[in-house]
CSV table of C-alpha atoms and ligand atoms in Angstrom, one decimal:
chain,number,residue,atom,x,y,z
A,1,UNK,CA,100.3,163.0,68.2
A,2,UNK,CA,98.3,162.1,71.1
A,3,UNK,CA,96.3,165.0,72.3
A,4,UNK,CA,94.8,165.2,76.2
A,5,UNK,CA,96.2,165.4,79.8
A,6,UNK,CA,98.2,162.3,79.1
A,7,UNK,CA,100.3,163.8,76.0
A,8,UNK,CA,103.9,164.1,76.4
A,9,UNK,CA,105.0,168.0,76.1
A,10,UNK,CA,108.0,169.0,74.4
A,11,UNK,CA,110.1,171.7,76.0
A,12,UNK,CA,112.3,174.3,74.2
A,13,UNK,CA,115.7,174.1,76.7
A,14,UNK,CA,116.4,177.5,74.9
A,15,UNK,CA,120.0,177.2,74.5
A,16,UNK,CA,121.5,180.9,74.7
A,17,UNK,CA,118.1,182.0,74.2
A,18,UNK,CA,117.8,180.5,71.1
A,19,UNK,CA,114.2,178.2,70.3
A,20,UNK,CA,114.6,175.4,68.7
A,21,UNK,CA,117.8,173.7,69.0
A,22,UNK,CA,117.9,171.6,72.3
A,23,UNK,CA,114.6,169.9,73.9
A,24,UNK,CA,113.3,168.0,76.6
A,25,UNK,CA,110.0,165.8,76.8
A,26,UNK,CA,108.1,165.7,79.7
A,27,UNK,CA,105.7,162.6,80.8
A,28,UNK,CA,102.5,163.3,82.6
A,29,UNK,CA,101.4,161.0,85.6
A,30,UNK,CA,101.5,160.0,89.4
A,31,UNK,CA,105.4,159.9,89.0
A,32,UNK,CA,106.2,162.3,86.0
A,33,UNK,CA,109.6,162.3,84.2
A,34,UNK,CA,111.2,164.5,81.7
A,35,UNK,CA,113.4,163.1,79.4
A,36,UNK,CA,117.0,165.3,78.6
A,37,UNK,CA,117.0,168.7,80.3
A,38,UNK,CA,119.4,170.6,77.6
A,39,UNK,CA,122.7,172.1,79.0
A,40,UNK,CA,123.4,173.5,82.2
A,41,UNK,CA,123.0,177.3,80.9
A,42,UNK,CA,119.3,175.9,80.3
A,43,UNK,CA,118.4,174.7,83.8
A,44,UNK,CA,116.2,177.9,84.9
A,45,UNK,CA,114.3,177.6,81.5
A,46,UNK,CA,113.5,174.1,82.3
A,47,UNK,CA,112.4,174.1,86.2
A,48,UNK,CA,110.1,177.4,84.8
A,49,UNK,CA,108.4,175.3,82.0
A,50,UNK,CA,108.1,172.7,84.2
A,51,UNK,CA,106.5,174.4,87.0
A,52,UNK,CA,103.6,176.3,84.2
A,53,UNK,CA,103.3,172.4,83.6
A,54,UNK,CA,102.2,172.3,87.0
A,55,UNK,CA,105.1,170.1,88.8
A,56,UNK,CA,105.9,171.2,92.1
A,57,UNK,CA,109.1,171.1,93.7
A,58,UNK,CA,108.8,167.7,95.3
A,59,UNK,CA,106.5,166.0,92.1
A,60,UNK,CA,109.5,165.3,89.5
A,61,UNK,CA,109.7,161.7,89.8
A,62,UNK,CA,112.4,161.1,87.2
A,63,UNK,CA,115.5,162.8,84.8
A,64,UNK,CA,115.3,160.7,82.6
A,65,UNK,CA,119.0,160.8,80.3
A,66,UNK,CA,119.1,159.5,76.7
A,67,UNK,CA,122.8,160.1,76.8
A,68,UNK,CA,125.7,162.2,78.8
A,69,UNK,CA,126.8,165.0,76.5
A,70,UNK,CA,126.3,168.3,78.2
A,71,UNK,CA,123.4,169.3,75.5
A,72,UNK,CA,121.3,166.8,76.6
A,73,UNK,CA,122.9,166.4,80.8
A,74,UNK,CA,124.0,169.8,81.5
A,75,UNK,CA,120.8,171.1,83.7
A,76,UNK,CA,120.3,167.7,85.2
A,77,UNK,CA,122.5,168.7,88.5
A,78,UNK,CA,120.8,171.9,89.2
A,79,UNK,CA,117.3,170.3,88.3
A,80,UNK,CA,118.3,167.7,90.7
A,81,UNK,CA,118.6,170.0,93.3
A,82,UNK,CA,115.4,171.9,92.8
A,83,UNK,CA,113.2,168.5,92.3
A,84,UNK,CA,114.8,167.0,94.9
A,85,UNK,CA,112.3,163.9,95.1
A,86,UNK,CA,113.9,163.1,91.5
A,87,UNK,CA,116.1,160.4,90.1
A,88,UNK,CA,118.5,160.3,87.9
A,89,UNK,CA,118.0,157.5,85.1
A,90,UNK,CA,121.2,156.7,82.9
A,91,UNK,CA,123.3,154.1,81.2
A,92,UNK,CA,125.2,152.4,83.3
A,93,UNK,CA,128.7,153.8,81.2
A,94,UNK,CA,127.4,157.2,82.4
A,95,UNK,CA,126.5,156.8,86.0
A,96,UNK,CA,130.5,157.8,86.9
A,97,UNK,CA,130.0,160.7,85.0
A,98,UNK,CA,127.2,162.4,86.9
A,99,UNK,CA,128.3,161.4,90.3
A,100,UNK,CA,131.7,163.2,89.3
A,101,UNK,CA,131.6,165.8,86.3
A,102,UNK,CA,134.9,167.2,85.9
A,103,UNK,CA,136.5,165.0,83.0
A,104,UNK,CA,133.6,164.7,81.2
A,105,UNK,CA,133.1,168.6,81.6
A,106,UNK,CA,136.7,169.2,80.7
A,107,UNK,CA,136.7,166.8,77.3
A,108,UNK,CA,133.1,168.5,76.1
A,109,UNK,CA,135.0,172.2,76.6
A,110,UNK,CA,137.8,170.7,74.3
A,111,UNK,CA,134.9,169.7,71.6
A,112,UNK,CA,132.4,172.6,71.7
A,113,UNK,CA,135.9,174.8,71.6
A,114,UNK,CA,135.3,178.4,71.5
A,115,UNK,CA,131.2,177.7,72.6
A,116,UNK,CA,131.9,176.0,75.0
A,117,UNK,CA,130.8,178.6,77.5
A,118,UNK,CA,127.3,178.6,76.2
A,119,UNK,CA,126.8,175.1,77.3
A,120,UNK,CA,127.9,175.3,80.8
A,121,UNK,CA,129.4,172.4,83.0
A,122,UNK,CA,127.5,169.8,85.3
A,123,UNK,CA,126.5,170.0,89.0
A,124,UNK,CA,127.9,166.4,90.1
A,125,UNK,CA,124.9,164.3,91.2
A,126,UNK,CA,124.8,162.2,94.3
A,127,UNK,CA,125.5,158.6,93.8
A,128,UNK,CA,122.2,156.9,95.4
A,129,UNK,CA,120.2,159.6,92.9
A,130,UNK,CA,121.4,158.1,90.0
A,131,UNK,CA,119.7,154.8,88.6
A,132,UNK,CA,121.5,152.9,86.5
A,133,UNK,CA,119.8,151.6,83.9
A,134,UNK,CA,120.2,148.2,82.0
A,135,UNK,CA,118.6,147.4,78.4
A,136,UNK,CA,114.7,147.3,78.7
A,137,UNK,CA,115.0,148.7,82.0
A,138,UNK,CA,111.2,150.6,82.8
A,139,UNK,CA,110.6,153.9,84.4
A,140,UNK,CA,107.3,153.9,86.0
A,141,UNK,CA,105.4,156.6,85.8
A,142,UNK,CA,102.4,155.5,87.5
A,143,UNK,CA,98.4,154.3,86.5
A,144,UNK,CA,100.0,152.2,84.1
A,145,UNK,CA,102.6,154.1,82.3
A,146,UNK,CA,106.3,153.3,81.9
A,147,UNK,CA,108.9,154.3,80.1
A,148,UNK,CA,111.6,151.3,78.4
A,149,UNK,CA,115.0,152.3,78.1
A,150,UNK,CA,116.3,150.5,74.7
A,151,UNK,CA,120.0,150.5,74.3
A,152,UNK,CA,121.0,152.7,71.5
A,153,UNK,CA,124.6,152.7,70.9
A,154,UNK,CA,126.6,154.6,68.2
A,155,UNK,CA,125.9,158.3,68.6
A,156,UNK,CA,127.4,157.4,72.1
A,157,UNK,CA,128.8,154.3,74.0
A,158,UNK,CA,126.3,155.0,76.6
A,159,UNK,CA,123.1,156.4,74.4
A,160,UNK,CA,119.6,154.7,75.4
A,161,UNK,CA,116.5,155.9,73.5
A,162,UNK,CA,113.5,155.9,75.5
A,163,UNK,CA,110.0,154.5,74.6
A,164,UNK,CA,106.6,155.5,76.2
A,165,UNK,CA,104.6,152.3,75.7
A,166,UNK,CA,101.4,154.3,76.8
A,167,UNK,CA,101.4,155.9,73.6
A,168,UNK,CA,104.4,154.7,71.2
A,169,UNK,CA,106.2,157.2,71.2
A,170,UNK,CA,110.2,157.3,71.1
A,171,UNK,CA,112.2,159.9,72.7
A,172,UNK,CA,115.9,158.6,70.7
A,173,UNK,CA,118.1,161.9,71.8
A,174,UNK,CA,120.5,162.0,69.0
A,175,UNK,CA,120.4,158.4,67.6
A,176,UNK,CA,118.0,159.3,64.5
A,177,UNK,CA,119.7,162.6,63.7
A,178,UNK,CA,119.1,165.9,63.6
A,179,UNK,CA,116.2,167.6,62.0
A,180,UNK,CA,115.8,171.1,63.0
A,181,UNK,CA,112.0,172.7,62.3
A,182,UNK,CA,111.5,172.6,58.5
A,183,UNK,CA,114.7,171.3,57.6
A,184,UNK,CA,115.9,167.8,56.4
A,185,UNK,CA,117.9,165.5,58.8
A,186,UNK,CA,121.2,165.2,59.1
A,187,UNK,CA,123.0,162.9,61.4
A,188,UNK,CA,125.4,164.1,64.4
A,189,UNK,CA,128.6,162.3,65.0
A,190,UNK,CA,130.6,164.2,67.2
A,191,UNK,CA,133.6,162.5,69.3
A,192,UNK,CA,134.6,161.1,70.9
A,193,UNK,CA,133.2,157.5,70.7
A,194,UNK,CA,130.5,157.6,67.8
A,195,UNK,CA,130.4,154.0,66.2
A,196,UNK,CA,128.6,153.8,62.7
A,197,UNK,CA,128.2,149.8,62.8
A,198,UNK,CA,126.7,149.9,66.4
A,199,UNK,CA,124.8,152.9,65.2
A,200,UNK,CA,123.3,151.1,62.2
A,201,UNK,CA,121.8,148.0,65.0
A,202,UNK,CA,120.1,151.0,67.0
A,203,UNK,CA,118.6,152.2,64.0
A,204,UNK,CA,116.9,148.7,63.4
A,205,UNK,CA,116.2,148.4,67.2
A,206,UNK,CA,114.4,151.7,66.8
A,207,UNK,CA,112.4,150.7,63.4
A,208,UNK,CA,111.5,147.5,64.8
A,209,UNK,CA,109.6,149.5,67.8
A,210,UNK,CA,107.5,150.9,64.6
A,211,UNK,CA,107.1,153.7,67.1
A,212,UNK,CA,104.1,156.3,66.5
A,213,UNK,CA,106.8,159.2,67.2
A,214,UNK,CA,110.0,159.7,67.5
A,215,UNK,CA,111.3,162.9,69.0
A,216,UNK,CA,114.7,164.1,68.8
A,217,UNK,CA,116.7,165.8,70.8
A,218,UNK,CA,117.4,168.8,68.1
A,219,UNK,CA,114.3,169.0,67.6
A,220,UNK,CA,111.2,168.2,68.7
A,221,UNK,CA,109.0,165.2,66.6
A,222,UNK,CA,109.4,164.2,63.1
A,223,UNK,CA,106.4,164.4,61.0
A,224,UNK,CA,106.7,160.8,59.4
A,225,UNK,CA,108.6,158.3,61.9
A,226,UNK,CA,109.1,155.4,59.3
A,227,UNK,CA,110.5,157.2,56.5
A,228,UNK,CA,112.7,159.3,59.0
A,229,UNK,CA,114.2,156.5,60.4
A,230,UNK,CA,114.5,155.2,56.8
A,231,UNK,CA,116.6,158.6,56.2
A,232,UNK,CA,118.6,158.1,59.0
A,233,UNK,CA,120.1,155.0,58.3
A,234,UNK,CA,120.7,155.3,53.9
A,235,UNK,CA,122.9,158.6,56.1
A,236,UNK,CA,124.7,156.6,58.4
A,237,UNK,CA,125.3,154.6,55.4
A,238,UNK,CA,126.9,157.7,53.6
A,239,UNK,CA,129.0,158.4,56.3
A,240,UNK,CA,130.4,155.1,56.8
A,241,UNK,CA,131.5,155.7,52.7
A,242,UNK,CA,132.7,159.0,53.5
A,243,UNK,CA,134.9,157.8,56.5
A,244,UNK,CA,136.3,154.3,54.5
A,245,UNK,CA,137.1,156.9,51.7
A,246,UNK,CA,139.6,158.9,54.0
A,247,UNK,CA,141.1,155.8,54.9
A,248,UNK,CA,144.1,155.3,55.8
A,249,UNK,CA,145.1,159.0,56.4
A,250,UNK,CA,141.2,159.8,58.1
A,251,UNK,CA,142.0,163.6,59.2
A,252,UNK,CA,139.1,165.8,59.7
A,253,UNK,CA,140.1,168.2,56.3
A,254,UNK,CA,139.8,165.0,54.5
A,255,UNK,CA,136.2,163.8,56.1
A,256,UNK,CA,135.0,167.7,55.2
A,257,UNK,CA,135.6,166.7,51.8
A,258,UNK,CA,134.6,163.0,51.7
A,259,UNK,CA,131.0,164.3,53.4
A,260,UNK,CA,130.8,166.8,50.8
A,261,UNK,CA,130.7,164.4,48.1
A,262,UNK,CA,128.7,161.6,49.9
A,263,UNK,CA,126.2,163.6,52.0
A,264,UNK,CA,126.1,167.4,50.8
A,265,UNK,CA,124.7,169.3,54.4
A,266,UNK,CA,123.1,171.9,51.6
A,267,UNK,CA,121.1,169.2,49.7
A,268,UNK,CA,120.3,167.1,52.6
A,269,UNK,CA,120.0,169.6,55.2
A,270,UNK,CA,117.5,172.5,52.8
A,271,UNK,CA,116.9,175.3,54.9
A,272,UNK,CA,118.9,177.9,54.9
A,273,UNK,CA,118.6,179.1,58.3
A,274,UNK,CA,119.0,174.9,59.6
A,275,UNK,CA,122.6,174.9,57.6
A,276,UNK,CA,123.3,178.4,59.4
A,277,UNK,CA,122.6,177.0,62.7
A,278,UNK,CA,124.5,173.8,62.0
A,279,UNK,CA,127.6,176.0,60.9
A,280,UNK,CA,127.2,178.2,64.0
A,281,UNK,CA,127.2,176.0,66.6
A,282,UNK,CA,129.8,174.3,64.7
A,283,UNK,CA,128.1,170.9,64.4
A,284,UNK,CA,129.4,170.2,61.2
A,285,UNK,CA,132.7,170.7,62.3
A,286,UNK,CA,132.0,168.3,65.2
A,287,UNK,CA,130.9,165.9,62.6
A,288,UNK,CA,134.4,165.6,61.2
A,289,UNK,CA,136.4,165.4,64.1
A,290,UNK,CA,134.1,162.5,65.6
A,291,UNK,CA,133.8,160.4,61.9
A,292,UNK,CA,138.0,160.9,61.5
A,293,UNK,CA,138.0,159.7,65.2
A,294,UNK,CA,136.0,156.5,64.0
A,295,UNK,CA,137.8,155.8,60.6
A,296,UNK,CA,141.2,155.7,62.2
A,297,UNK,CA,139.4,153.3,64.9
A,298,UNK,CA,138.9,150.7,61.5
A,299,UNK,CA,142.5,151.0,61.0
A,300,UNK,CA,144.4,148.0,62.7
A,301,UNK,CA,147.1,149.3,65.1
A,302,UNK,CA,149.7,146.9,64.1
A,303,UNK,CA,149.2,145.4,61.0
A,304,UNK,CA,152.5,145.1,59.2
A,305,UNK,CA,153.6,147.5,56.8
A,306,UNK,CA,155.0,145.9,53.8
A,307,UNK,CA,157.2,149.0,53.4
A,308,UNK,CA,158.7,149.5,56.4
A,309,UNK,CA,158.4,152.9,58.8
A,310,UNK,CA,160.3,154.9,56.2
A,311,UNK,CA,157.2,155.3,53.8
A,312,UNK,CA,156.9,158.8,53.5
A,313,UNK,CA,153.3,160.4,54.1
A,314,UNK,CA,152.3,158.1,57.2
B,1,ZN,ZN1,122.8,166.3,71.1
């Protein structure tokens, strides 16, 4: 990792108190940026780090969004309010989102369930704050540095990864996985709109960047890129298996057991205290609602049924 005034600094978003889990990355210069902010329960652990990085009020250039689920969005109303020289950088299917919250608050209450509460909502953001931005749309930093924002789709139909070309480095949010500290990676595919195929072209997008690091949103960078992103796809793969294999009845009991067999969390996962933490914050649960979500999207509305409507089981 780059070392020096110029290094991007991860941040620990903290979420509930907890290190760890959700972080941001913020990029030095004339016109800094930090990319994800961690949900809106985060927001006063963010501006703080921020200002012992030494960013005033008015110096937050850019909030820079891989993607508009509330772990990643959540703080980015109330930062905009305290950095209020900041813009708001997003894909262009999440722009509606920020300028008006509620549905996209209300559907992540009805995934995060019973946690939902640790989370938070999202401060709606005023329209000419947001920037919407296209594939291999640049950030600029300033003396040189910008930021591209590569579309990423899969995890999300509006996920972009983010690549510092001053030093390599890819901030992908949570298109390579998860990998908490001292763990092994496992992928997150919560609903509602993860796509494996998509997913899979990201992942080759993102290897063909050969980027020096890649930092993920949960958490922090991975300690070899290539063979990471490696990982993440043979597991994308896995899951695609497990979802066919639930086919055509693709509930979510059936994807606990179809993920068992083709990507144990235990093995892949390791640590103990990682598989906790997945199980806690109910991740792995989320991972079976959005893959059953997917495989019934493979199944063709109305293709004809040999047997008729009164096949039992359907
Ligand atoms: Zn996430």
């Amino acid at each position: 990792m780059a070392e020096g005034a110029g290094a991007l600094r991860l941040i620990d978003t903290l979420l509930g108190g907890e290190p760890g889990v959700i972080s941001g990355v913020f990029v030095p210069g004339p016109m800094p940026a930090i990319v994800d902010v961690g949900a809106q329960t985060s927001a006063e652990t963010v501006a703080n780090a921020l200002a012992e990085l030494g960013v005033g009020p008015n110096d937050l250039a850019w909030i820079v969004l891989t993607h508009v689920h509330l772990d990643h969005c959540g703080a980015s109303g109330d930062l905009a309010e305290r950095f209020p020289a900041a813009r708001v950088v997003v894909h262009r299917r999440g722009v509606r989102h920020l300028v008006d919250p509620a549905r996209l608050v209300s559907a992540s209450a009805a995934v995060y369930g019973p946690l939902a509460p640790l989370y938070g909502g999202l401060e709606p953001i005023r329209q000419e704050r947001v920037v919407e931005a296209p594939d291999g749309h640049h950030v600029d930093i300033g003396a040189g540095r910008r930021l591209r924002m590569v579309e990423t789709l899969g995890h999300a139909r509006h996920h972009m990864s983010v690549l510092d070309e001053e030093s390599g480095a890819v901030m992908a949010g949570d298109a390579l996985g998860v990998r908490f500290p001292g763990a092994g990676p496992y992928p997150a595919t919560p609903p509602p709109d993860i796509d494996i195929e998509r997913w899979l072209d990201s992942v080759d997008r993102l290897d063909e960047l050969e980027p020096t690091d890649v930092y993920l949103g949960h958490f922090g960078a991975v300690p070899e890129p290539r063979e990471h992103i490696g990982r993440c796809r043979e597991q994308l793969l896995a899951c695609a298996t497990a979802a066919r294999s639930t086919l055509p009845e693709p509930t979510p009991e059936r994807m606990a057991r179809a993920l068992e067999t083709e990507l144990p969390m235990e093995r892949e996962v390791g640590d103990p205290s990682a598989l906790e933490r997945w199980r806690r914050l109910r991740w792995d649960v989320a991972n079976h609602d959005g893959l059953a979500a997917w495989a019934g999207s493979l199944v063709p509305e109305s293709a004809p049924d040999p047997e008729g409507a009164a096949q039992p089981g359907r």
